XYZ file of C-alpha atoms in Angstrom:
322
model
C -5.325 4.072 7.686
C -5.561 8.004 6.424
C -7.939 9.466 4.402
C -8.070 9.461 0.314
C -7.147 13.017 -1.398
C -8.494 15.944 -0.070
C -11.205 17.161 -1.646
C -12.045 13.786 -3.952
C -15.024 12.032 -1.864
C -14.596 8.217 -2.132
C -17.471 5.849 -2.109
C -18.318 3.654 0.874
C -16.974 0.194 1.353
C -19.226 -2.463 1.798
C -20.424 -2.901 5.564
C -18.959 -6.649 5.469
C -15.530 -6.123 3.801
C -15.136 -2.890 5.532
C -15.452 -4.897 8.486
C -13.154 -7.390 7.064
C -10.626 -5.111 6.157
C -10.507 -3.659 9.858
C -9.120 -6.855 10.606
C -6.423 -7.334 8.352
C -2.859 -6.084 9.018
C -2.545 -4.920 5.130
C -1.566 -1.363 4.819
C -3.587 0.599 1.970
C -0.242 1.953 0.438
C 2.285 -0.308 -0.252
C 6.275 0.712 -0.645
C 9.089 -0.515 -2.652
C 10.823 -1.390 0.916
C 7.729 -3.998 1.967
C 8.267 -5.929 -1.352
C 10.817 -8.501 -0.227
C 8.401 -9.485 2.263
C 5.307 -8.845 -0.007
C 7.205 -11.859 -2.057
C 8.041 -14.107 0.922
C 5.122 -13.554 2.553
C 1.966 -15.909 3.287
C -1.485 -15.477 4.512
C -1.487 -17.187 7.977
C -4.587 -19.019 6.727
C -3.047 -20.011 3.388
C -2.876 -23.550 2.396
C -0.132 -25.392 0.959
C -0.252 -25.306 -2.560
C -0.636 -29.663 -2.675
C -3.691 -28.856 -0.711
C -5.195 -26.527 -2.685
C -4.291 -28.695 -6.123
C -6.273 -32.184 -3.466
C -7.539 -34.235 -6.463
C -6.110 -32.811 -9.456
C -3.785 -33.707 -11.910
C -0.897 -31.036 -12.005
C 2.324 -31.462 -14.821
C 4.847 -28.629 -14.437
C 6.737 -27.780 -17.384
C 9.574 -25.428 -18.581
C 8.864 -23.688 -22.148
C 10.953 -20.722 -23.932
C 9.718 -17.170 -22.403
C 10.148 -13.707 -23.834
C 13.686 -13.786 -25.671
C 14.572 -17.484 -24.967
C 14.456 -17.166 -21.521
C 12.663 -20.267 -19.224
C 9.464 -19.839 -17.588
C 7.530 -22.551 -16.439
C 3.705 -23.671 -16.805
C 1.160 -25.859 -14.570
C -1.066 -28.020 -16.602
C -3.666 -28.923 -14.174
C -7.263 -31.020 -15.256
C -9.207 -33.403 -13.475
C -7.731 -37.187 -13.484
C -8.429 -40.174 -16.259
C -9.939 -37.060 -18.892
C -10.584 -38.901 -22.291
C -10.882 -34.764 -23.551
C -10.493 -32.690 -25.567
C -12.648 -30.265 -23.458
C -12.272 -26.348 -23.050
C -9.185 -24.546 -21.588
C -8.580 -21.687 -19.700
C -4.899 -19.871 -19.517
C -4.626 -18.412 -16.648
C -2.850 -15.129 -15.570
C -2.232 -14.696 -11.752
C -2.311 -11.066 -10.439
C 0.435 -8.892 -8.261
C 1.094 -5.674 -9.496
C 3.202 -6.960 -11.833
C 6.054 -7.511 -8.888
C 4.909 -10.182 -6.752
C 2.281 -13.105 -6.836
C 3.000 -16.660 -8.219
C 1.308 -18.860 -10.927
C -0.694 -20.477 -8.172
C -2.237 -16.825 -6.767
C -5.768 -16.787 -7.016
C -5.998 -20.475 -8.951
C -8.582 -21.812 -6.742
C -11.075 -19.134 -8.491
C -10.639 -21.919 -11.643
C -10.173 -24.942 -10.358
C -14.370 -25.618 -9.767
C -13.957 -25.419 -13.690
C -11.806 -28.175 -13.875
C -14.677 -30.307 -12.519
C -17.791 -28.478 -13.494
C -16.741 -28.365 -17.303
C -13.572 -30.168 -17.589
C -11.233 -27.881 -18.499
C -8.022 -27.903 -18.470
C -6.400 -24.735 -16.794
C -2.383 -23.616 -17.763
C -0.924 -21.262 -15.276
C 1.945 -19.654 -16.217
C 5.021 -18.628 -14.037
C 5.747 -15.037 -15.726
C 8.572 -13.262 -14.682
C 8.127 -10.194 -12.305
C 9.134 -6.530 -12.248
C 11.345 -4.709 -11.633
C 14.083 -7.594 -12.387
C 12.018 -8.176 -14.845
C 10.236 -4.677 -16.648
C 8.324 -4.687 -19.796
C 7.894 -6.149 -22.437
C 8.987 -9.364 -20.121
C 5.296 -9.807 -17.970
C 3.296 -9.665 -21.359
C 5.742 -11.632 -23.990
C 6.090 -14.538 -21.429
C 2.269 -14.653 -21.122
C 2.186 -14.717 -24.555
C 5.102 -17.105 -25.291
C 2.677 -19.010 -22.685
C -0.615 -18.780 -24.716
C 1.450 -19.925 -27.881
C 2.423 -22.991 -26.174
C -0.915 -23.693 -25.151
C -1.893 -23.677 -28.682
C 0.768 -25.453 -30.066
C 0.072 -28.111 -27.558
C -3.802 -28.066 -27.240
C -4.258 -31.784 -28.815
C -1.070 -33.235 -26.189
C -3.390 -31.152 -23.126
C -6.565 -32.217 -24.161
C -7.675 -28.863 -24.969
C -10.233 -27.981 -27.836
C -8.647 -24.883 -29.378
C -11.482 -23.374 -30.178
C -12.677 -23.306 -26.997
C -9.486 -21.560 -25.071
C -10.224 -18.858 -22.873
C -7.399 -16.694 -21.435
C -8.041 -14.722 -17.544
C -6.512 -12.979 -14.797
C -7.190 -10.910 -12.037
C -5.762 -7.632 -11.353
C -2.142 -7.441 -12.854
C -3.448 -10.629 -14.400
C -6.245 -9.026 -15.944
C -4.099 -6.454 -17.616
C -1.734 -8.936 -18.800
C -4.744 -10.707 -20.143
C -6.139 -7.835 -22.067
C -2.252 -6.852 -23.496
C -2.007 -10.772 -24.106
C -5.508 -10.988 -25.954
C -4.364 -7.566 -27.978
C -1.419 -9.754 -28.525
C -3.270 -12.762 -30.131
C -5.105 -10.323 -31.890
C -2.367 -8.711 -33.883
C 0.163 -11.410 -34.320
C -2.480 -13.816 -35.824
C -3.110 -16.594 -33.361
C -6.202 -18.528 -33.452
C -9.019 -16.636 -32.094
C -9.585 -16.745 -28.329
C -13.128 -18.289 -27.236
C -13.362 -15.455 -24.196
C -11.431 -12.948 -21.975
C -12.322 -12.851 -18.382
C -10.605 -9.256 -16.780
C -11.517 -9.457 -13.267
C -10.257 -5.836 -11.876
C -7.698 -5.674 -14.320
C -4.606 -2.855 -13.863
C -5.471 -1.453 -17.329
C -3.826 1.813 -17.377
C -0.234 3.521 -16.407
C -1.320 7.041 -16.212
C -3.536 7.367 -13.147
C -5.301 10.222 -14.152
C -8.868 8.919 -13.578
C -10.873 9.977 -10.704
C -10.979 6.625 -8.988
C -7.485 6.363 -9.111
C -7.449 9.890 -6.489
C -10.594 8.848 -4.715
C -8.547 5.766 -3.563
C -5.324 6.930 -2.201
C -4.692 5.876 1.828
C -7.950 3.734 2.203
C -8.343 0.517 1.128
C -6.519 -2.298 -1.073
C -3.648 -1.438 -3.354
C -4.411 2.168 -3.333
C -2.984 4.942 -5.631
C 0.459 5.463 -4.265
C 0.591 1.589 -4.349
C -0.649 1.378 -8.198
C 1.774 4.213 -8.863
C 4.983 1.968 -7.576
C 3.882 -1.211 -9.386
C 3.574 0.630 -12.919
C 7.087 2.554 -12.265
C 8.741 -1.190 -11.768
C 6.974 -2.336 -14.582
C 8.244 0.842 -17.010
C 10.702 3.179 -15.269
C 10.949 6.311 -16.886
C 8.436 6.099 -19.418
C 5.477 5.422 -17.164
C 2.769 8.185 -18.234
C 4.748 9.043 -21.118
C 3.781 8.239 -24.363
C 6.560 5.661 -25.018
C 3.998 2.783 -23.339
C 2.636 0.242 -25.648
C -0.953 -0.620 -25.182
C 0.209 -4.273 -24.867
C 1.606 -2.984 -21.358
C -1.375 -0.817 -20.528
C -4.261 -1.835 -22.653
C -6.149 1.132 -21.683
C -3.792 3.108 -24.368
C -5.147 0.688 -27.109
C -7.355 2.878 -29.944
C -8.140 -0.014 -31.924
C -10.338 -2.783 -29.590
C -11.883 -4.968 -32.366
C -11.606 -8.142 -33.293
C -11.338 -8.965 -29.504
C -12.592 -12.407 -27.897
C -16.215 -11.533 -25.646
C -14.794 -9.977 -22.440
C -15.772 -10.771 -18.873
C -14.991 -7.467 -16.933
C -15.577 -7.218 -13.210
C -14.777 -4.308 -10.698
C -15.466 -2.476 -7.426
C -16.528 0.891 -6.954
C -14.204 1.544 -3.912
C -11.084 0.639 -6.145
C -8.354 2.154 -8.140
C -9.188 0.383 -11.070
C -12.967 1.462 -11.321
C -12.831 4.015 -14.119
C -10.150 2.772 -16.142
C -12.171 -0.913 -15.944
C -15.684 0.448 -17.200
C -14.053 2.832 -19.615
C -12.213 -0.232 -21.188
C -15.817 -2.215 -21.549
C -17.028 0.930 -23.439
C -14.410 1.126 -25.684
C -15.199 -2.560 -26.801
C -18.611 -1.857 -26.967
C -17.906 1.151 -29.660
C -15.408 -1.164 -31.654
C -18.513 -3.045 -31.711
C -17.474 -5.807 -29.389
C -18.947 -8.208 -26.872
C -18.087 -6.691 -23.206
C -20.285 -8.037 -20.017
C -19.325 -5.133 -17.302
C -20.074 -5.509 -13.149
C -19.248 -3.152 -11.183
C -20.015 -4.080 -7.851
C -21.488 -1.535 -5.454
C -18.603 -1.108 -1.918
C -16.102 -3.426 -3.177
C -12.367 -2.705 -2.881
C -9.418 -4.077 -5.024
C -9.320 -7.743 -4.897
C -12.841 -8.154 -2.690
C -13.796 -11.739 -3.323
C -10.339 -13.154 -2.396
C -9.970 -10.951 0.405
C -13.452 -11.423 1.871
C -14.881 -14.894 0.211
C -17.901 -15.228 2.490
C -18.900 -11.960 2.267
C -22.824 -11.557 0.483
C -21.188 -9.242 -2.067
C -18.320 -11.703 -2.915
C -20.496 -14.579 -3.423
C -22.795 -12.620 -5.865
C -19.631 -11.413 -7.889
C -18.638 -15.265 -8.133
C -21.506 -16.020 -9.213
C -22.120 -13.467 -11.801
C -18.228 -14.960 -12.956
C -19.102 -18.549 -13.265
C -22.545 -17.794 -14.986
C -20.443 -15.933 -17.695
C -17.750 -19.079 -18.024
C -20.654 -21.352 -18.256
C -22.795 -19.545 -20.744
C -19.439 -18.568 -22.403
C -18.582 -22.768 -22.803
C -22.012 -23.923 -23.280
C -22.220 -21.910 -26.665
């Protein structure tokens, strides 16, 4: 792998995930030509989704997405609930152009156990077939459902929580703006774990990371031009597609916001927890010292990764015990 920009010093990746990521066979920069296979593609250690989902209850259904069309949600919650019990919609990550509902679920599923929640995944469609506002207004077609059907899923409305990683995360944070501003009822949390906040790439992390690492500058640069063509960086963006462009951040949901310091989306991630914090919100911001984009998927075992997962499910379970 090369070298980030000249002249912009990048901090060090963790010993164990640098070690990890010598390993892997992932280039750091992404092209538009790699994404059919991005899409097809597998992890040779993946499991099949049926294994992943072993003892839980999973009902797939087809609601109206953004302008009528079909999109499809996974109610899954442990078996025999008598509920209602806490719910978490959940927003899988991809850059916006790859990535299924599925990516990334077994982050939640100890929550379907732990507090008996019910979690709704939802099948958004994907860039650049796809370009905004589709991603955000079918994950918030999605979150309507939810509502609408909370007492049918056994979900307590007023304790729904809505999270994603990465692409997720943004779409969480445009999602929760969302909520926000077209009146739904208010959101119990918002868990942002590296969340692709902002379209304009102009932060230093964003040209410390370019060539090294996970979905590196040139890579975040591709995934936001799907997602908005022409008017990425312009000012024709609404902060419902970037978040980070949003002026007015109160009235949000507490937020759960989690990042490395070897990743694109460090400054644009503890910049958005300080902007809560001076609308006056609730923000709880790590930032974890040597991780890269996407850490404690890529490298689970890892000392770091473990103490990010647990800072995540300490936040979910002080966030539900209130």
């Amino acid at each position: 792998m090369t070298g980030n920009t000249p002249g912009v010093p990048a901090p060090p990746f963790d010993p164990e995930l640098a070690a990890a990521l010598s390993l892997s066979a992932i280039p750091a920069t992404l092209t538009a030509e790699m994404l059919p296979a991005m899409r097809q593609g597998k992890a040779p250690s993946a499991k099949p989704i049926e294994e992943v989902l072993a003892g839980v209850e999973r009902r797939d259904v087809t609601i109206p997405g953004h302008e009528g069309g079909e999109i499809t949600v996974s109610v899954l919650s442990r078996p025999h609930r008598t509920g209602p019990g806490p719910g978490i919609y959940v927003i899988h990550g991809g850059g916006m152009i790859t990535g299924d509902r599925f990516g990334g679920i077994d982050t939640f599923l100890p929550y379907v156990f732990e507090h008996d929640a019910v979690l709704v995944a939802v099948e958004y469609r994907l860039a650049p077939e796809f370009p905004d506002p589709y991603p955000v207004e079918d994950c918030f077609a999605g979150l309507t459902w939810t509502f609408d059907n909370a007492a049918d899923l056994g979900i307590d409305p007023r304790r729904l929580l809505i999270a994603g990683g990465s692409a997720g995360g943004g779409l969480a944070a445009g999602t929760t703006l969302l909520a926000r501003d077209r009146r739904l009822p208010p959101l119990l949390g918002q868990m942002l774990m590296c969340p692709m906040l902002d379209d304009r790439n102009e932060t230093v992390s964003s040209r410390q990371i370019d060539g090294i690492g996970v979905w590196d500058r040139g890579t975040n640069l591709m995934g936001w031009t799907f997602l908005l063509g022409e008017r990425r960086g312009t000012d024709d963006v609404s902060v419902y597609a970037a978040p980070a462009r949003a002026t007015d951040l109160t009235g949000l949901p507490p937020a759960y916001i989690d990042c490395g310091s070897a990743e694109v989306f460090r400054d644009e991630d503890v910049a958005y927890a300080s902007r809560i914090w001076e609308a006056g919100g609730s923000a709880e911001l790590h930032v974890w010292s040597g991780g890269f984009h996407g850490f404690v998927g890529f490298a689970p075992h890892a000392a770091i990764s473990q103490a990010a997962s647990a800072a995540r499910d300490n936040w979910v379970s002080r966030l539900l015990s209130n």
